[in-house]
């Protein structure tokens, strides 16, 4: 079979590489980790060259495990974490570590530019608030704080476009990740050169725009030698990890909604027109003609990973969730604010902190674990409540990410939101979405409808317990009240 598809996912803690048959069956996959750097307060960086090294290793391992000829791969799709800002010179050399989506070093710049240009003008073009975690403020940071790097920079790339460049030599900017650039018009899907100029930037510093399933080039001889891929294998532009995961979960029609539980959490509501909300995130879907109204939270699977690492006492994830399962809904009054690196939507507060409330001598680790799981679910619900203000209706959710493997966590989310949650093959949703883009781009599939029909399998369904939902509504009130009461303290002592 010469119609195999390779999906590459550039996550926050690791990259995933997976090889698929057109049916969506996984032939082999690899997971390779890399570090995160915290050089200063509010700074969170990664080295894109370490991504590339991990991906090269992952591709070789995947091809070897599958025992296939590299020539059998018809196309490659790449997805990646949001809001990278990777400066590269004309030869494609990376000039500096990239601030990643958790980085808030540009917070003063974001406030100043919003005041100078006006929130309404920026929001009117981009459909998004000018928050420090986005790409645009980081570009301005490079210009002001690292002028020598900015001067040498030919283009600023996103995570997936950097790997696309390493594979093909072509610098690209697909439309899905364009929302991180506030001079990208969310309605026309084109750059607004005048707004860029008023921000002190130039559209010459960002690459040509591509559709997400569009072929940008083919694997070069140099990349083939590093990865084990065949020279000439076609590579498509790819897209945002959350958007590819949304597609890989089978969400490609208006009204469908994905909820994610990777390192971060959140939701993506599929809409057929640009429907902005100042407290949410709006970006094009990887499927043409659609947009995603998104909520992105810091508190996802990373919350449980942190708890396991620092307080787990050697327990596995299953051990910890087993402890939580013995605790009643509402954690006997223990509430957790999952703001472990500030918080994104809908509060957009870089000073917010993680908080356990309600601890006492009668509380156990099980209470803390369950409260952490519930806190991430409350963060999801907060975004869904906010999205409802636009008139967008959500009937059910499709789950993806590692957290979806936990039946308890998924059921908690169903009970908190009051929505049915359906779970496809969660571990591969993101890489599958990237592979589907490649499949459509190179002609393995005629269209996205065919691709979803042939590849997506729902493995289980979680219906909400409405009695627990009513109980959780009281906990949700306390969750929201705690932030409102503490935000002044957060800001005072950040």
mmCIF file of C-alpha atoms in Angstrom, residues 57-397:
data_model
loop_
_atom_site.group_PDB
_atom_site.id
_atom_site.type_symbol
_atom_site.label_atom_id
_atom_site.label_comp_id
_atom_site.label_asym_id
_atom_site.label_seq_id
_atom_site.Cartn_x
_atom_site.Cartn_y
_atom_site.Cartn_z
ATOM 1 C CA UNK A 57 14.180 10.238 15.950
ATOM 2 C CA UNK A 58 10.422 9.693 16.099
ATOM 3 C CA UNK A 59 10.056 9.331 12.331
ATOM 4 C CA UNK A 60 12.882 6.810 12.109
ATOM 5 C CA UNK A 61 11.455 4.833 15.025
ATOM 6 C CA UNK A 62 7.942 4.869 13.532
ATOM 7 C CA UNK A 63 9.088 3.716 10.087
ATOM 8 C CA UNK A 64 11.228 0.999 11.663
ATOM 9 C CA UNK A 65 8.457 -0.265 13.919
ATOM 10 C CA UNK A 66 5.947 -0.349 11.045
ATOM 11 C CA UNK A 67 8.485 -2.131 8.797
ATOM 12 C CA UNK A 68 7.434 -0.197 5.734
ATOM 13 C CA UNK A 69 9.358 1.369 2.879
ATOM 14 C CA UNK A 70 9.504 5.175 3.202
ATOM 15 C CA UNK A 71 8.213 5.406 -0.380
ATOM 16 C CA UNK A 72 4.885 4.016 0.840
ATOM 17 C CA UNK A 73 4.157 7.307 2.620
ATOM 18 C CA UNK A 74 1.986 9.411 0.303
ATOM 19 C CA UNK A 75 1.892 12.572 2.395
ATOM 20 C CA UNK A 76 2.914 14.222 5.639
ATOM 21 C CA UNK A 77 0.839 16.553 7.810
ATOM 22 C CA UNK A 78 2.152 18.604 10.715
ATOM 23 C CA UNK A 79 0.332 20.193 13.621
ATOM 24 C CA UNK A 80 1.792 22.205 16.440
ATOM 25 C CA UNK A 81 1.296 24.162 19.615
ATOM 26 C CA UNK A 82 -0.025 27.698 19.253
ATOM 27 C CA UNK A 83 1.574 31.128 19.409
ATOM 28 C CA UNK A 84 5.174 30.277 18.634
ATOM 29 C CA UNK A 85 7.413 33.098 17.455
ATOM 30 C CA UNK A 86 10.447 31.485 15.853
ATOM 31 C CA UNK A 87 12.905 33.908 14.235
ATOM 32 C CA UNK A 88 14.799 32.388 11.308
ATOM 33 C CA UNK A 89 17.233 33.940 8.846
ATOM 34 C CA UNK A 90 17.112 33.554 5.061
ATOM 35 C CA UNK A 91 18.857 30.208 5.249
ATOM 36 C CA UNK A 92 16.290 28.939 7.765
ATOM 37 C CA UNK A 93 18.643 29.037 10.751
ATOM 38 C CA UNK A 94 16.841 29.456 14.080
ATOM 39 C CA UNK A 95 18.167 32.609 15.734
ATOM 40 C CA UNK A 96 16.644 32.313 19.222
ATOM 41 C CA UNK A 97 14.577 30.004 21.402
ATOM 42 C CA UNK A 98 10.877 30.569 20.834
ATOM 43 C CA UNK A 99 8.570 31.895 23.552
ATOM 44 C CA UNK A 100 5.753 29.327 23.703
ATOM 45 C CA UNK A 101 2.049 29.682 24.439
ATOM 46 C CA UNK A 102 2.587 29.952 28.212
ATOM 47 C CA UNK A 103 5.079 32.829 27.850
ATOM 48 C CA UNK A 104 3.876 36.261 29.031
ATOM 49 C CA UNK A 105 7.053 38.340 28.757
ATOM 50 C CA UNK A 106 5.271 40.760 26.409
ATOM 51 C CA UNK A 107 2.531 41.721 28.880
ATOM 52 C CA UNK A 108 3.603 45.392 29.081
ATOM 53 C CA UNK A 109 3.852 45.562 25.291
ATOM 54 C CA UNK A 110 0.371 44.074 24.952
ATOM 55 C CA UNK A 111 -1.116 46.703 27.251
ATOM 56 C CA UNK A 112 0.699 49.573 25.565
ATOM 57 C CA UNK A 113 -0.192 48.556 21.999
ATOM 58 C CA UNK A 114 -3.822 47.967 22.915
ATOM 59 C CA UNK A 115 -3.981 51.466 24.379
ATOM 60 C CA UNK A 116 -2.201 53.084 21.433
ATOM 61 C CA UNK A 117 -4.115 51.410 18.615
ATOM 62 C CA UNK A 118 -7.342 50.652 20.413
ATOM 63 C CA UNK A 119 -8.900 47.347 21.391
ATOM 64 C CA UNK A 120 -11.793 47.766 18.947
ATOM 65 C CA UNK A 121 -9.572 48.178 15.900
ATOM 66 C CA UNK A 122 -7.366 45.193 16.762
ATOM 67 C CA UNK A 123 -10.346 43.026 17.677
ATOM 68 C CA UNK A 124 -12.234 44.137 14.570
ATOM 69 C CA UNK A 125 -9.496 42.787 12.303
ATOM 70 C CA UNK A 126 -8.233 39.778 14.231
ATOM 71 C CA UNK A 127 -11.268 38.691 16.258
ATOM 72 C CA UNK A 128 -8.955 38.262 19.238
ATOM 73 C CA UNK A 129 -7.749 40.318 22.169
ATOM 74 C CA UNK A 130 -4.153 41.544 22.149
ATOM 75 C CA UNK A 131 -2.918 39.196 24.871
ATOM 76 C CA UNK A 132 0.803 38.731 25.639
ATOM 77 C CA UNK A 133 0.778 34.990 24.913
ATOM 78 C CA UNK A 134 -0.104 35.527 21.229
ATOM 79 C CA UNK A 135 2.555 35.748 18.517
ATOM 80 C CA UNK A 136 2.225 39.449 17.656
ATOM 81 C CA UNK A 137 3.327 40.915 21.022
ATOM 82 C CA UNK A 138 6.274 38.513 20.981
ATOM 83 C CA UNK A 139 7.348 39.825 17.571
ATOM 84 C CA UNK A 140 7.304 43.337 18.990
ATOM 85 C CA UNK A 141 9.282 42.077 22.005
ATOM 86 C CA UNK A 142 12.000 40.782 19.688
ATOM 87 C CA UNK A 143 12.071 44.100 17.861
ATOM 88 C CA UNK A 144 12.407 46.101 21.078
ATOM 89 C CA UNK A 145 14.399 43.782 23.345
ATOM 90 C CA UNK A 146 16.457 41.742 20.861
ATOM 91 C CA UNK A 147 16.959 44.166 17.946
ATOM 92 C CA UNK A 148 19.990 42.270 16.670
ATOM 93 C CA UNK A 149 17.860 39.119 16.325
ATOM 94 C CA UNK A 150 14.959 41.012 14.781
ATOM 95 C CA UNK A 151 17.241 42.604 12.182
ATOM 96 C CA UNK A 152 18.622 39.224 11.110
ATOM 97 C CA UNK A 153 15.171 37.626 11.033
ATOM 98 C CA UNK A 154 13.821 36.926 7.572
ATOM 99 C CA UNK A 155 10.601 35.329 8.807
ATOM 100 C CA UNK A 156 8.880 34.512 12.093
ATOM 101 C CA UNK A 157 7.506 30.966 11.954
ATOM 102 C CA UNK A 158 4.961 28.896 13.850
ATOM 103 C CA UNK A 159 5.781 25.484 15.334
ATOM 104 C CA UNK A 160 4.375 23.459 12.441
ATOM 105 C CA UNK A 161 5.734 25.809 9.776
ATOM 106 C CA UNK A 162 9.215 25.484 11.277
ATOM 107 C CA UNK A 163 9.102 21.695 10.919
ATOM 108 C CA UNK A 164 7.606 22.098 7.448
ATOM 109 C CA UNK A 165 10.595 24.251 6.558
ATOM 110 C CA UNK A 166 13.027 21.682 7.970
ATOM 111 C CA UNK A 167 11.402 19.005 5.820
ATOM 112 C CA UNK A 168 11.029 20.948 2.567
ATOM 113 C CA UNK A 169 13.082 24.147 2.754
ATOM 114 C CA UNK A 170 9.863 26.167 2.209
ATOM 115 C CA UNK A 171 8.753 28.806 4.728
ATOM 116 C CA UNK A 172 4.974 28.874 5.087
ATOM 117 C CA UNK A 173 2.189 30.275 7.254
ATOM 118 C CA UNK A 174 -1.032 28.321 7.089
ATOM 119 C CA UNK A 175 -4.285 30.157 7.765
ATOM 120 C CA UNK A 176 -5.281 28.195 10.875
ATOM 121 C CA UNK A 177 -2.365 29.530 12.942
ATOM 122 C CA UNK A 178 -2.791 32.973 11.394
ATOM 123 C CA UNK A 179 -5.046 34.001 14.271
ATOM 124 C CA UNK A 180 -1.958 34.387 16.460
ATOM 125 C CA UNK A 181 -0.983 37.338 14.256
ATOM 126 C CA UNK A 182 -3.299 40.248 15.002
ATOM 127 C CA UNK A 183 -2.770 41.764 11.559
ATOM 128 C CA UNK A 184 -4.288 38.610 10.056
ATOM 129 C CA UNK A 185 -7.879 39.426 9.045
ATOM 130 C CA UNK A 186 -10.087 36.732 10.559
ATOM 131 C CA UNK A 187 -12.801 37.265 7.924
ATOM 132 C CA UNK A 188 -10.790 37.537 4.694
ATOM 133 C CA UNK A 189 -7.910 35.274 5.846
ATOM 134 C CA UNK A 190 -5.393 37.781 4.519
ATOM 135 C CA UNK A 191 -2.774 40.014 6.126
ATOM 136 C CA UNK A 192 -3.695 43.615 6.932
ATOM 137 C CA UNK A 193 -0.482 45.436 6.035
ATOM 138 C CA UNK A 194 -1.716 48.788 7.363
ATOM 139 C CA UNK A 195 -2.452 47.410 10.825
ATOM 140 C CA UNK A 196 0.917 45.642 10.879
ATOM 141 C CA UNK A 197 2.620 48.923 10.038
ATOM 142 C CA UNK A 198 0.763 50.749 12.798
ATOM 143 C CA UNK A 199 2.036 48.095 15.215
ATOM 144 C CA UNK A 200 5.573 48.795 14.072
ATOM 145 C CA UNK A 201 5.762 45.521 12.158
ATOM 146 C CA UNK A 202 5.773 44.438 8.528
ATOM 147 C CA UNK A 203 4.023 41.610 6.728
ATOM 148 C CA UNK A 204 7.400 40.965 5.086
ATOM 149 C CA UNK A 205 8.422 39.348 8.381
ATOM 150 C CA UNK A 206 5.854 36.537 8.028
ATOM 151 C CA UNK A 207 5.588 33.901 5.279
ATOM 152 C CA UNK A 208 3.116 33.413 2.455
ATOM 153 C CA UNK A 209 -0.292 32.068 3.535
ATOM 154 C CA UNK A 210 -1.383 28.544 2.608
ATOM 155 C CA UNK A 211 -4.514 26.467 3.074
ATOM 156 C CA UNK A 212 -3.896 23.851 5.757
ATOM 157 C CA UNK A 213 -4.200 20.897 3.359
ATOM 158 C CA UNK A 214 -2.167 22.597 0.639
ATOM 159 C CA UNK A 215 1.123 20.977 -0.390
ATOM 160 C CA UNK A 216 3.970 23.373 0.442
ATOM 161 C CA UNK A 217 6.783 21.234 -0.955
ATOM 162 C CA UNK A 218 8.488 17.860 -0.821
ATOM 163 C CA UNK A 219 11.006 16.231 1.496
ATOM 164 C CA UNK A 220 14.518 17.399 0.595
ATOM 165 C CA UNK A 221 17.577 15.180 0.308
ATOM 166 C CA UNK A 222 18.988 16.683 3.509
ATOM 167 C CA UNK A 223 15.775 16.050 5.462
ATOM 168 C CA UNK A 224 15.505 12.539 4.026
ATOM 169 C CA UNK A 225 18.984 11.734 5.318
ATOM 170 C CA UNK A 226 18.050 13.001 8.792
ATOM 171 C CA UNK A 227 14.614 11.394 9.067
ATOM 172 C CA UNK A 228 14.702 8.264 6.931
ATOM 173 C CA UNK A 229 11.873 9.603 4.751
ATOM 174 C CA UNK A 230 11.925 9.286 0.984
ATOM 175 C CA UNK A 231 13.073 12.265 -1.062
ATOM 176 C CA UNK A 232 10.089 13.864 -2.787
ATOM 177 C CA UNK A 233 7.417 12.878 -0.251
ATOM 178 C CA UNK A 234 4.778 15.600 -0.258
ATOM 179 C CA UNK A 235 4.257 17.764 2.828
ATOM 180 C CA UNK A 236 1.143 19.865 3.516
ATOM 181 C CA UNK A 237 1.058 23.090 5.543
ATOM 182 C CA UNK A 238 -0.740 21.588 8.549
ATOM 183 C CA UNK A 239 -2.311 23.566 11.364
ATOM 184 C CA UNK A 240 -2.864 24.273 15.041
ATOM 185 C CA UNK A 241 -2.739 21.201 17.289
ATOM 186 C CA UNK A 242 -6.177 21.901 18.772
ATOM 187 C CA UNK A 243 -7.692 22.339 15.299
ATOM 188 C CA UNK A 244 -6.083 19.170 13.936
ATOM 189 C CA UNK A 245 -7.238 17.348 17.044
ATOM 190 C CA UNK A 246 -10.717 18.720 16.434
ATOM 191 C CA UNK A 247 -10.685 17.293 12.910
ATOM 192 C CA UNK A 248 -9.149 14.042 14.159
ATOM 193 C CA UNK A 249 -11.997 13.738 16.651
ATOM 194 C CA UNK A 250 -14.470 13.990 13.777
ATOM 195 C CA UNK A 251 -15.549 17.613 14.316
ATOM 196 C CA UNK A 252 -15.893 19.228 10.897
ATOM 197 C CA UNK A 253 -19.498 20.458 10.760
ATOM 198 C CA UNK A 254 -21.013 23.647 12.262
ATOM 199 C CA UNK A 255 -22.237 23.121 15.821
ATOM 200 C CA UNK A 256 -19.975 20.191 16.600
ATOM 201 C CA UNK A 257 -17.688 20.773 19.588
ATOM 202 C CA UNK A 258 -14.428 19.236 20.734
ATOM 203 C CA UNK A 259 -13.063 19.322 24.259
ATOM 204 C CA UNK A 260 -9.389 18.688 24.794
ATOM 205 C CA UNK A 261 -7.350 17.398 27.661
ATOM 206 C CA UNK A 262 -3.724 17.385 26.634
ATOM 207 C CA UNK A 263 -1.112 19.377 28.560
ATOM 208 C CA UNK A 264 -3.606 22.245 28.330
ATOM 209 C CA UNK A 265 -7.383 22.089 28.331
ATOM 210 C CA UNK A 266 -10.157 23.820 26.444
ATOM 211 C CA UNK A 267 -12.824 23.472 23.808
ATOM 212 C CA UNK A 268 -13.345 24.223 20.107
ATOM 213 C CA UNK A 269 -16.816 24.972 18.748
ATOM 214 C CA UNK A 270 -17.125 24.617 14.966
ATOM 215 C CA UNK A 271 -18.942 27.571 13.339
ATOM 216 C CA UNK A 272 -19.556 28.555 9.713
ATOM 217 C CA UNK A 273 -18.784 32.253 10.176
ATOM 218 C CA UNK A 274 -16.337 34.286 12.209
ATOM 219 C CA UNK A 275 -18.057 34.620 15.606
ATOM 220 C CA UNK A 276 -15.698 36.494 17.923
ATOM 221 C CA UNK A 277 -15.975 36.952 21.662
ATOM 222 C CA UNK A 278 -13.504 39.285 23.399
ATOM 223 C CA UNK A 279 -12.803 36.718 26.126
ATOM 224 C CA UNK A 280 -12.358 33.713 23.831
ATOM 225 C CA UNK A 281 -10.110 32.678 20.950
ATOM 226 C CA UNK A 282 -11.258 32.692 17.328
ATOM 227 C CA UNK A 283 -9.337 31.068 14.530
ATOM 228 C CA UNK A 284 -9.946 29.381 11.186
ATOM 229 C CA UNK A 285 -10.523 25.640 11.308
ATOM 230 C CA UNK A 286 -8.141 23.459 9.305
ATOM 231 C CA UNK A 287 -11.229 22.636 7.214
ATOM 232 C CA UNK A 288 -11.824 25.440 4.671
ATOM 233 C CA UNK A 289 -14.858 27.660 5.179
ATOM 234 C CA UNK A 290 -15.131 26.991 8.909
ATOM 235 C CA UNK A 291 -13.896 28.678 12.081
ATOM 236 C CA UNK A 292 -13.328 27.497 15.633
ATOM 237 C CA UNK A 293 -14.536 29.517 18.612
ATOM 238 C CA UNK A 294 -12.116 28.268 21.225
ATOM 239 C CA UNK A 295 -11.454 28.369 24.908
ATOM 240 C CA UNK A 296 -7.898 27.592 25.896
ATOM 241 C CA UNK A 297 -7.080 26.878 29.531
ATOM 242 C CA UNK A 298 -3.802 26.190 31.279
ATOM 243 C CA UNK A 299 -5.404 23.467 33.395
ATOM 244 C CA UNK A 300 -5.523 20.272 31.374
ATOM 245 C CA UNK A 301 -3.642 17.021 31.674
ATOM 246 C CA UNK A 302 -0.682 19.036 32.908
ATOM 247 C CA UNK A 303 -2.460 19.535 36.236
ATOM 248 C CA UNK A 304 -2.545 15.815 36.970
ATOM 249 C CA UNK A 305 0.991 15.400 35.631
ATOM 250 C CA UNK A 306 2.192 18.098 38.063
ATOM 251 C CA UNK A 307 0.326 16.469 40.948
ATOM 252 C CA UNK A 308 1.809 13.056 40.132
ATOM 253 C CA UNK A 309 5.311 14.490 39.924
ATOM 254 C CA UNK A 310 5.195 16.584 43.087
ATOM 255 C CA UNK A 311 2.622 14.907 45.346
ATOM 256 C CA UNK A 312 2.047 11.510 43.769
ATOM 257 C CA UNK A 313 4.345 9.575 46.126
ATOM 258 C CA UNK A 314 5.208 7.189 43.308
ATOM 259 C CA UNK A 315 1.603 6.484 42.343
ATOM 260 C CA UNK A 316 0.645 6.039 38.689
ATOM 261 C CA UNK A 317 -2.052 8.119 36.990
ATOM 262 C CA UNK A 318 -4.430 5.178 37.424
ATOM 263 C CA UNK A 319 -3.568 4.966 41.129
ATOM 264 C CA UNK A 320 -4.329 8.651 41.586
ATOM 265 C CA UNK A 321 -7.652 8.562 39.749
ATOM 266 C CA UNK A 322 -8.587 5.466 41.764
ATOM 267 C CA UNK A 323 -8.103 7.570 44.922
ATOM 268 C CA UNK A 324 -10.262 10.324 43.419
ATOM 269 C CA UNK A 325 -13.007 7.866 42.503
ATOM 270 C CA UNK A 326 -13.585 7.124 46.205
ATOM 271 C CA UNK A 327 -14.359 10.806 46.882
ATOM 272 C CA UNK A 328 -17.890 12.121 46.257
ATOM 273 C CA UNK A 329 -18.704 14.685 43.586
ATOM 274 C CA UNK A 330 -17.767 18.130 44.840
ATOM 275 C CA UNK A 331 -14.755 16.752 46.763
ATOM 276 C CA UNK A 332 -16.440 17.453 50.104
ATOM 277 C CA UNK A 333 -15.985 21.185 49.561
ATOM 278 C CA UNK A 334 -12.398 21.165 48.272
ATOM 279 C CA UNK A 335 -12.082 23.363 45.178
ATOM 280 C CA UNK A 336 -9.026 23.763 42.979
ATOM 281 C CA UNK A 337 -8.236 26.754 40.759
ATOM 282 C CA UNK A 338 -6.073 25.197 37.983
ATOM 283 C CA UNK A 339 -4.190 28.395 37.120
ATOM 284 C CA UNK A 340 -0.740 26.802 37.150
ATOM 285 C CA UNK A 341 0.834 29.264 34.719
ATOM 286 C CA UNK A 342 -1.611 32.139 34.918
ATOM 287 C CA UNK A 343 -4.795 31.467 32.994
ATOM 288 C CA UNK A 344 -5.900 32.035 29.432
ATOM 289 C CA UNK A 345 -9.551 32.244 28.437
ATOM 290 C CA UNK A 346 -11.900 33.459 29.600
ATOM 291 C CA UNK A 347 -10.187 35.420 32.400
ATOM 292 C CA UNK A 348 -6.864 36.192 30.636
ATOM 293 C CA UNK A 349 -4.992 36.724 33.865
ATOM 294 C CA UNK A 350 -1.238 36.056 33.760
ATOM 295 C CA UNK A 351 -1.037 36.673 37.518
ATOM 296 C CA UNK A 352 -3.607 34.022 38.466
ATOM 297 C CA UNK A 353 -2.266 31.228 40.655
ATOM 298 C CA UNK A 354 -3.172 27.629 41.362
ATOM 299 C CA UNK A 355 -5.136 27.380 44.617
ATOM 300 C CA UNK A 356 -6.559 24.575 46.766
ATOM 301 C CA UNK A 357 -9.481 25.807 48.876
ATOM 302 C CA UNK A 358 -11.244 23.847 51.602
ATOM 303 C CA UNK A 359 -8.408 21.674 52.916
ATOM 304 C CA UNK A 360 -8.630 20.363 56.465
ATOM 305 C CA UNK A 361 -7.352 17.538 58.654
ATOM 306 C CA UNK A 362 -10.204 15.411 57.381
ATOM 307 C CA UNK A 363 -9.120 15.769 53.741
ATOM 308 C CA UNK A 364 -6.935 13.295 51.875
ATOM 309 C CA UNK A 365 -4.817 13.121 48.744
ATOM 310 C CA UNK A 366 -7.889 11.642 47.105
ATOM 311 C CA UNK A 367 -9.769 14.882 47.821
ATOM 312 C CA UNK A 368 -6.943 16.884 46.262
ATOM 313 C CA UNK A 369 -6.786 14.702 43.154
ATOM 314 C CA UNK A 370 -10.533 14.817 42.609
ATOM 315 C CA UNK A 371 -10.590 18.583 43.180
ATOM 316 C CA UNK A 372 -7.837 18.942 40.553
ATOM 317 C CA UNK A 373 -9.879 16.918 38.038
ATOM 318 C CA UNK A 374 -12.994 18.953 38.857
ATOM 319 C CA UNK A 375 -11.073 22.243 38.637
ATOM 320 C CA UNK A 376 -10.058 21.501 35.046
ATOM 321 C CA UNK A 377 -13.703 20.647 34.305
ATOM 322 C CA UNK A 378 -14.840 23.950 35.855
ATOM 323 C CA UNK A 379 -12.368 25.792 33.612
ATOM 324 C CA UNK A 380 -13.941 24.048 30.596
ATOM 325 C CA UNK A 381 -17.438 24.956 31.772
ATOM 326 C CA UNK A 382 -16.404 28.583 32.306
ATOM 327 C CA UNK A 383 -15.469 28.748 28.613
ATOM 328 C CA UNK A 384 -18.676 27.060 27.486
ATOM 329 C CA UNK A 385 -20.746 29.522 29.530
ATOM 330 C CA UNK A 386 -18.818 32.391 27.942
ATOM 331 C CA UNK A 387 -19.298 31.001 24.421
ATOM 332 C CA UNK A 388 -23.050 30.835 24.987
ATOM 333 C CA UNK A 389 -23.038 34.643 25.179
ATOM 334 C CA UNK A 390 -22.455 34.714 21.396
ATOM 335 C CA UNK A 391 -25.571 32.627 20.803
ATOM 336 C CA UNK A 392 -23.558 29.546 19.871
ATOM 337 C CA UNK A 393 -25.235 26.364 21.119
ATOM 338 C CA UNK A 394 -23.350 23.271 22.206
ATOM 339 C CA UNK A 395 -25.325 20.035 22.450
ATOM 340 C CA UNK A 396 -22.573 17.477 22.972
ATOM 341 C CA UNK A 397 -18.805 17.314 23.188
#
